[in-house]
Short mmCIF file of C-alpha atoms and ligand atoms in Angstrom, two decimals:
data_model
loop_
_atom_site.label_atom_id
_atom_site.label_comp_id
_atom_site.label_asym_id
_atom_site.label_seq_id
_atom_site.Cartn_x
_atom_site.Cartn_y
_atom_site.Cartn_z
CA UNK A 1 105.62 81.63 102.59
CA UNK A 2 103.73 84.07 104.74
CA UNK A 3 103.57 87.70 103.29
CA UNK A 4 104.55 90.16 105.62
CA UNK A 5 102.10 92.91 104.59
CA UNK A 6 98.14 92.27 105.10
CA UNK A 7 97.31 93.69 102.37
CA UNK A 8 98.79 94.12 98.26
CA UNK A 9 98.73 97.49 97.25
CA UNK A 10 102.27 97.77 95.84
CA UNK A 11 104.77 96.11 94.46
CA UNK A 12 107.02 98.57 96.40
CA UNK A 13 105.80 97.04 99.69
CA UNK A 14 106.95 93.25 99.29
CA UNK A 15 110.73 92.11 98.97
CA UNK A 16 112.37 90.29 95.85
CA UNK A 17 111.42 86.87 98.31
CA UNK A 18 108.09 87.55 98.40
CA UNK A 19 107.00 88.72 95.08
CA UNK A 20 109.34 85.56 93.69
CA UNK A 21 107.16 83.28 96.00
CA UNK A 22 103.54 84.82 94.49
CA UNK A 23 105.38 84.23 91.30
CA UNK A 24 105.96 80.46 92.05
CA UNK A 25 102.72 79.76 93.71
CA UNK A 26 101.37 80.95 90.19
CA UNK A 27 103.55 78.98 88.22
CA UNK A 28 102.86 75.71 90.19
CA UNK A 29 99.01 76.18 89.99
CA UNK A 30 98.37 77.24 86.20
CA UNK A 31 98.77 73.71 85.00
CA UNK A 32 96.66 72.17 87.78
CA UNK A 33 94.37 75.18 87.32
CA UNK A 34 93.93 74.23 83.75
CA UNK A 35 93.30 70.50 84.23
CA UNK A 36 90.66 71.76 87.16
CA UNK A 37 93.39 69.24 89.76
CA UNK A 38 93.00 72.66 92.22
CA UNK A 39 92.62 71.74 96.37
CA UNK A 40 90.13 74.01 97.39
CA UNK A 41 92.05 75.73 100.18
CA UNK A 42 89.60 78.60 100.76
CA UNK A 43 86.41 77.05 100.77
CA UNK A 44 83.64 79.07 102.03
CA UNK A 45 85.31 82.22 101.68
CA UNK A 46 84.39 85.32 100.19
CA UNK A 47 85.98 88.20 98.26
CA UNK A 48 84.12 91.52 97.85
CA UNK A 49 85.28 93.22 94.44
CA UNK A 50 84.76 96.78 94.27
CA UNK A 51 84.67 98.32 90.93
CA UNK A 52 84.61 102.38 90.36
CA UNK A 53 86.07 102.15 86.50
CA UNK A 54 85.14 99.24 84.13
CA UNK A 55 86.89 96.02 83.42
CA UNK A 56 87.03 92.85 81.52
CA UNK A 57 90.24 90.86 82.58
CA UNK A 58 89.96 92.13 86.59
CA UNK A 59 86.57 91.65 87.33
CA UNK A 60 86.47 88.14 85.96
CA UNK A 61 90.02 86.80 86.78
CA UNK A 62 89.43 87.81 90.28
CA UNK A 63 86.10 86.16 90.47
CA UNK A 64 87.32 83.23 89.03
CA UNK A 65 90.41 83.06 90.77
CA UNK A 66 88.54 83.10 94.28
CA UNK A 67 85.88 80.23 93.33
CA UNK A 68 88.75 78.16 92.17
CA UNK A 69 90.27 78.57 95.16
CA UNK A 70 86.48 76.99 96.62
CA UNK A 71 85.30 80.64 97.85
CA UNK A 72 83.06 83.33 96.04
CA UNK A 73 82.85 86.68 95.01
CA UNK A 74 80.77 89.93 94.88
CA UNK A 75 80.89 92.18 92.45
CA UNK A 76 80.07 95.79 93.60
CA UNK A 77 79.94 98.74 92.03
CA UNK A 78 80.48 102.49 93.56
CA UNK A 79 76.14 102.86 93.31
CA UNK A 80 75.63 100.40 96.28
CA UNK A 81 78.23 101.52 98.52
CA UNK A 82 78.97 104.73 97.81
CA UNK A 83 82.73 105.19 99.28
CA UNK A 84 83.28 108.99 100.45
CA UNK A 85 79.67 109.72 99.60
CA UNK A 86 77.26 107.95 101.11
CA UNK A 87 79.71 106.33 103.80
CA UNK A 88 82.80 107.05 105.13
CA UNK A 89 85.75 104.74 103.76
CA UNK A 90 86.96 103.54 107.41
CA UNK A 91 83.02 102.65 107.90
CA UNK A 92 83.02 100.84 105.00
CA UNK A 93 86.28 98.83 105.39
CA UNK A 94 85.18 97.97 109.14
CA UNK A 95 81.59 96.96 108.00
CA UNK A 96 83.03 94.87 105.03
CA UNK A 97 85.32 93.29 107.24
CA UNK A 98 82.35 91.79 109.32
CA UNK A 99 80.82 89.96 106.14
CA UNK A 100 83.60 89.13 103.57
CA UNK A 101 87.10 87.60 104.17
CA UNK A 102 88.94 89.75 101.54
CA UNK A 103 88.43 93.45 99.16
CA UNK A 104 89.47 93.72 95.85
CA UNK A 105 88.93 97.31 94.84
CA UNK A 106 89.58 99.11 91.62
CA UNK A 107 89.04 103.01 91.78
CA UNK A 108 90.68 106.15 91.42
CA UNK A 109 92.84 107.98 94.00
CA UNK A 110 95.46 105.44 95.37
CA UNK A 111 94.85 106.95 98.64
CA UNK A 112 91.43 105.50 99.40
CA UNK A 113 92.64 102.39 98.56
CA UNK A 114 95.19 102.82 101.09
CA UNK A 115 92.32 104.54 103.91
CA UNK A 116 90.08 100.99 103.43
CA UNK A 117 92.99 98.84 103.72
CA UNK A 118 93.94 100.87 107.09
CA UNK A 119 90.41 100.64 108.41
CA UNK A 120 90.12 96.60 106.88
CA UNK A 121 91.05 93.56 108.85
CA UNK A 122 90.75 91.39 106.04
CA UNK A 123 93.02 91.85 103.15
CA UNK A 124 92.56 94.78 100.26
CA UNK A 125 94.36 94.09 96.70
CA UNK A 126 94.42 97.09 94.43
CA UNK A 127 92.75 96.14 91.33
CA UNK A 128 94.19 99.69 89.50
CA UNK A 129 94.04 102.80 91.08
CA UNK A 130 95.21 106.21 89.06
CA UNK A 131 98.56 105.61 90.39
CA UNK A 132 99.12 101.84 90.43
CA UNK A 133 98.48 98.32 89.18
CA UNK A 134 100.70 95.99 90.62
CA UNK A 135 98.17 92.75 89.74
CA UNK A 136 98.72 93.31 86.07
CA UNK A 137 102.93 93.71 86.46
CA UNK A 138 103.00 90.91 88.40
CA UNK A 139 101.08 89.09 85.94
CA UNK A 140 103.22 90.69 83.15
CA UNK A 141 106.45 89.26 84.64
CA UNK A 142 104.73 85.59 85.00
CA UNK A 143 104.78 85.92 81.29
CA UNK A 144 107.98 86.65 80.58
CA UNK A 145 109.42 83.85 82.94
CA UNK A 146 107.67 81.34 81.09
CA UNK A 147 108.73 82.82 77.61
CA UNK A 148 112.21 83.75 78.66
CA UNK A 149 113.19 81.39 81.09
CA UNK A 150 113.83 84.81 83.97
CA UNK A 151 113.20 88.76 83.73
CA UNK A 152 116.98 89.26 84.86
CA UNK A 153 118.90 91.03 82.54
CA UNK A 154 116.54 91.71 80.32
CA UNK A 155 115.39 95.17 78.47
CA UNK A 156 111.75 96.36 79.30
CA UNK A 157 110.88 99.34 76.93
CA UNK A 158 107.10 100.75 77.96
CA UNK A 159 106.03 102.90 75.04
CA UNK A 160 103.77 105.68 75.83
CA UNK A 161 102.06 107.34 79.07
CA UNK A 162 103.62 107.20 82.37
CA UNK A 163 100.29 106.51 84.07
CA UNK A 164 99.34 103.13 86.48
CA UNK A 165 100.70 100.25 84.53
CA UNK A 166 104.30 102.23 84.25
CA UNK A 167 104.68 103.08 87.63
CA UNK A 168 104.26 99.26 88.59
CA UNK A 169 106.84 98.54 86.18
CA UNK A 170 109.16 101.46 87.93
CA UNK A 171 108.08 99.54 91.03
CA UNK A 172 109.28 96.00 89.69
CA UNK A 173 112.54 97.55 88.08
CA UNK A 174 113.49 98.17 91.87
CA UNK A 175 112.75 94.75 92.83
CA UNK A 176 114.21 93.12 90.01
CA UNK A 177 117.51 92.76 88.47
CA UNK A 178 116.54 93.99 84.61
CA UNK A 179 116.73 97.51 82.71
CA UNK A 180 113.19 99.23 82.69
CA UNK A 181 113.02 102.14 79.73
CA UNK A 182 110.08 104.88 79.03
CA UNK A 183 109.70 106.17 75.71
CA UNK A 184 107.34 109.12 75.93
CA UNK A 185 106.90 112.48 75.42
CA UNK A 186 107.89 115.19 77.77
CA UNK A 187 105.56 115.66 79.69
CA UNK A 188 103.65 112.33 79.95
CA UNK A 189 107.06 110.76 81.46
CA UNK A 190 106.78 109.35 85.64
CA UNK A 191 106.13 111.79 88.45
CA UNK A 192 109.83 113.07 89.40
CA UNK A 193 109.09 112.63 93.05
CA UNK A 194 107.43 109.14 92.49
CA UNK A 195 110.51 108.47 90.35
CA UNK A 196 112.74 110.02 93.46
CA UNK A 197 110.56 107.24 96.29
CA UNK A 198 110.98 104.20 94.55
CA UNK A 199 114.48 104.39 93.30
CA UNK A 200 115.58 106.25 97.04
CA UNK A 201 119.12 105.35 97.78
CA UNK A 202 119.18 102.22 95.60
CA UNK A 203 120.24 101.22 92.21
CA UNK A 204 117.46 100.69 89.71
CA UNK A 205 118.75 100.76 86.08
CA UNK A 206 115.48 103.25 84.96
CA UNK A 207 115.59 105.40 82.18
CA UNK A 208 113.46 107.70 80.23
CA UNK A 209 114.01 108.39 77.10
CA UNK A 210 111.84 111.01 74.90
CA UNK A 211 113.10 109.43 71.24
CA UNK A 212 110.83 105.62 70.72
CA UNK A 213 113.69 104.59 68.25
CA UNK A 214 116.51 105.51 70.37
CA UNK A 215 114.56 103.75 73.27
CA UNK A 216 113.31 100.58 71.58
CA UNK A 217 117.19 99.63 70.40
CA UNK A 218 117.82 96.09 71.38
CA UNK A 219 114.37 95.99 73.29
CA UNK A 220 113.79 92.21 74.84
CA UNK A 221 110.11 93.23 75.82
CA UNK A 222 108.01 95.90 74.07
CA UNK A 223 105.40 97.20 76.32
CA UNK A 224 102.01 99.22 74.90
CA UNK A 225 98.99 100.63 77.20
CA UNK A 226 96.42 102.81 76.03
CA UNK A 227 97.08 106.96 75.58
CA UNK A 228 94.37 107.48 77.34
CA UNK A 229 93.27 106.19 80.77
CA UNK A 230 90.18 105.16 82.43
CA UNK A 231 88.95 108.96 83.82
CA UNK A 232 90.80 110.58 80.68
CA UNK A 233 88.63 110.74 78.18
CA UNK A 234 88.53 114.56 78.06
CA UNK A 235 92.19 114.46 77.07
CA UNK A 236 91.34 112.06 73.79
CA UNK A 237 92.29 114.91 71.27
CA UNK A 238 95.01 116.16 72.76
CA UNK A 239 97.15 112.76 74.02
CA UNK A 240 96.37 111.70 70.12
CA UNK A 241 98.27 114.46 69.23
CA UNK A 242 100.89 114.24 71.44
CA UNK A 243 101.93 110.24 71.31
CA UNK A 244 101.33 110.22 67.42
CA UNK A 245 105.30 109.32 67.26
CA UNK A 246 104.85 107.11 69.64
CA UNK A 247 102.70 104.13 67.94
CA UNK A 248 104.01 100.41 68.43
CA UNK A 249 103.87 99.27 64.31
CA UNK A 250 106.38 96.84 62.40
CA UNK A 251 108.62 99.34 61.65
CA UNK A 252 108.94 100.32 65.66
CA UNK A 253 109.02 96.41 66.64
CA UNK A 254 111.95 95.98 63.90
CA UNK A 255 114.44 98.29 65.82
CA UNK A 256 113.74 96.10 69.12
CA UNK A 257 115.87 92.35 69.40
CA UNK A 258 114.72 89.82 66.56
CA UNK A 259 113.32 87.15 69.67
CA UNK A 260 111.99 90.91 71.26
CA UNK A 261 108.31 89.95 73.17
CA UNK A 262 105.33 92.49 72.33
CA UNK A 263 103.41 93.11 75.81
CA UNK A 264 100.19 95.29 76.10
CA UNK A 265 97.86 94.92 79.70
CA UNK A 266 94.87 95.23 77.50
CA UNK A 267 91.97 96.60 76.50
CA UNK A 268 94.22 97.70 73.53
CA UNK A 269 93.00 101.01 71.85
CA UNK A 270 93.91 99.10 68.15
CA UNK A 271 95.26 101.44 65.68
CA UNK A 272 96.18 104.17 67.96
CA UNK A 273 98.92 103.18 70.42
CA UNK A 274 99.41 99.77 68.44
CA UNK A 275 98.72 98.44 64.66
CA UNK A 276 96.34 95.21 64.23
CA UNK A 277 99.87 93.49 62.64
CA UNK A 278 101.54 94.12 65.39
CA UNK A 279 98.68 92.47 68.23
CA UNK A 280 98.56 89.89 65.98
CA UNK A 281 101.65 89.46 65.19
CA UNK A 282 104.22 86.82 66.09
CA UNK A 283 105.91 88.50 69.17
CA UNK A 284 103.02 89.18 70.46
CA UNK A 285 101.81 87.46 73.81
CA UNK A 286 98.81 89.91 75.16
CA UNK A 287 96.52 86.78 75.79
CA UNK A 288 98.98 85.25 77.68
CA UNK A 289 99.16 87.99 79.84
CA UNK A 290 95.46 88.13 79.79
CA UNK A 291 94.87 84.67 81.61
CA UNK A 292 98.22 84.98 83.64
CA UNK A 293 95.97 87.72 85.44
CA UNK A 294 94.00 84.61 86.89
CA UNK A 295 96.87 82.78 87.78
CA UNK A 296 98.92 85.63 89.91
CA UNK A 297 95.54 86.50 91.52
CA UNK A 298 94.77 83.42 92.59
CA UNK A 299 98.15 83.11 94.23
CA UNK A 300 98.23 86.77 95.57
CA UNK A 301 94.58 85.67 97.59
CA UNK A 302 95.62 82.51 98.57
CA UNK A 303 98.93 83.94 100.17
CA UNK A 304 96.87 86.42 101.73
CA UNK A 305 94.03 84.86 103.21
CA UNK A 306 94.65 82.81 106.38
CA UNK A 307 94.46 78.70 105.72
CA UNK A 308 96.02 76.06 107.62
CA UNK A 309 95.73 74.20 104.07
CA UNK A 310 98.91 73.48 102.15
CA UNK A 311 99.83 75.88 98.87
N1 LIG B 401 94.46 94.94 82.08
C1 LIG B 401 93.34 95.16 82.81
O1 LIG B 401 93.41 95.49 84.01
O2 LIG B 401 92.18 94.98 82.13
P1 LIG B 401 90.72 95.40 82.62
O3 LIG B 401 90.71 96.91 82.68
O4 LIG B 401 89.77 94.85 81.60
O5 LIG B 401 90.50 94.83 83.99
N1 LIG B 402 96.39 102.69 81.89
C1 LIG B 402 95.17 101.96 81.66
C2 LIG B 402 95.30 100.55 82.10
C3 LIG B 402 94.08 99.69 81.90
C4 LIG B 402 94.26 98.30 82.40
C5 LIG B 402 94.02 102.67 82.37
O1 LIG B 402 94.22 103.09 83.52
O2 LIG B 402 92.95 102.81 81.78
#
């Protein structure tokens, strides 16, 4: 399947078919992956990655995912390029367009991801932005599909700040037939108007819900990020403070389904938003999310990036 956007920046911008088919694609190519039985179907081409906040899991599953694939990859950081500083971003995204064959960037404002992929004719993939990571969601629901057989039906309960990772899962709950739930304090619940465009006219079974216990009843998946985001860090004191209810231990995990899946996109801020027993635990499945990062972003690049090859 062709995807009929250039670029992935949202989940909100692909149909059901589509996201299903970068699901499949990933799927099909982890075992062959694994055994190294991958066709090289983009040889010779080459993915910039542009990195404005750190990362372990992104940086490297990208750049493995495109050599796999038979390309390469540059890792850039904001010192070279200097986006909005040194260089306009629709100079940037037309310049980079002449040398690479696809831009992975992770930085802060959503928009100037948006402004490069406008001013790109290769494809941009949003590696995290302030408002969004679709990669990691996308990755997250690989996971459950091969743990639970599906995502329909099921009960998603994210536990703690309605930042990037949540609003991708707000973004999936209106793709996908299952009940999404955030447990957080007021005031660190989703943007009402982000909450207002995704869900539109249509029927997404959202809820959020300040109590954890109330929230976490009958939980399939329990979902952890950090409290406090990449760009946050003056808020350390004060988000301790105000998720201390909120911590994912046995006791919380006990009041979610018996078979109920812990889920955390990692790097986990251990004993804060989630006890050591708990990571390490038996319902835990954070590394396979962890690798099934590779595995959706090789698929999302190869569905992106032109080749006459067959998938
Ligand atoms: N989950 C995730 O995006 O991890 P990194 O910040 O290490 O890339
Ligand atoms: N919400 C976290 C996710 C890290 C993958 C952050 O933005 O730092």
């Amino acid at each position: 399947m062709k995807l009929s956007k250039k670029d992935f920046l949202s989940l909100g911008d692909f149909s059901r078919e589509e996201l299903r088919a970068i699901l499949d694609l990933g799927l099909k190519q982890k075992p062959l992956a694994r055994e190294f039985k991958l066709e090289p179907t983009h040889p010779g081409r080459v993915l910039a990655c542009l990195f404005h906040k750190p990362s372990l899991r992104t940086r490297i599953s990208f750049e493995v995912a495109i050599r796999q694939l038979g390309g390469s990859s540059l890792y850039l950081t904001d010192k070279e390029i200097g986006i909005g500083s040194r260089e306009a971003p629709q100079d940037v995204g037309e310049v980079l367009s002449r040398y690479v064959d696809g831009i992975m960037i992770r930085t802060f404002d959503q928009k100037l991801v948006e402004e490069l992929a406008e001013n790109s004719s290769v494809p941009v993939i949003n590696g995290l932005t302030d408002r969004l990571h679709p990669c990691q969601v996308l990755g997250d629901i690989m996971t459950i599909i091969e743990h639970r057989g599906g995502i329909e039906g099921k009960k998603v309960v994210f536990v703690g700040d309605g930042n990037n990772v949540a609003s991708s899962w707000l973004n999936a709950a209106a793709k996908f037939p299952f009940k999404l739930v955030l447990t957080s304090p007021a005031g660190y619940a989703l943007e009402e108007s982000f909450v207002r465009d995704v869900i539109g006219g249509g029927e997404v079974d959202y809820q959020w819900i300040e109590d954890p216990r109330e929230a976490l009843t009958g939980a399939d998946v329990v979902y952890g990020d950090v409290w406090t985001s990449m760009g946050q860090e003056k808020e350390k004191e004060q988000r301790l403070k105000a998720f201390r209810k909120y911590q994912i231990n046995e006791e919380i995990m006990g009041l979610a389904d018996k078979d109920a899946l812990f889920m955390h996109c990692l790097p986990a801020h251990r004993g804060e938003e989630v006890t050591d027993a708990v990571i390490d635990g038996p319902h835990s499945v954070v590394y396979d999310e962890a690798e099934n990062r590779l595995h959706i972003q090789r698929a999302i690049i190869a569905l992106l990036m032109p080749t006459d090859k067959e998938l």
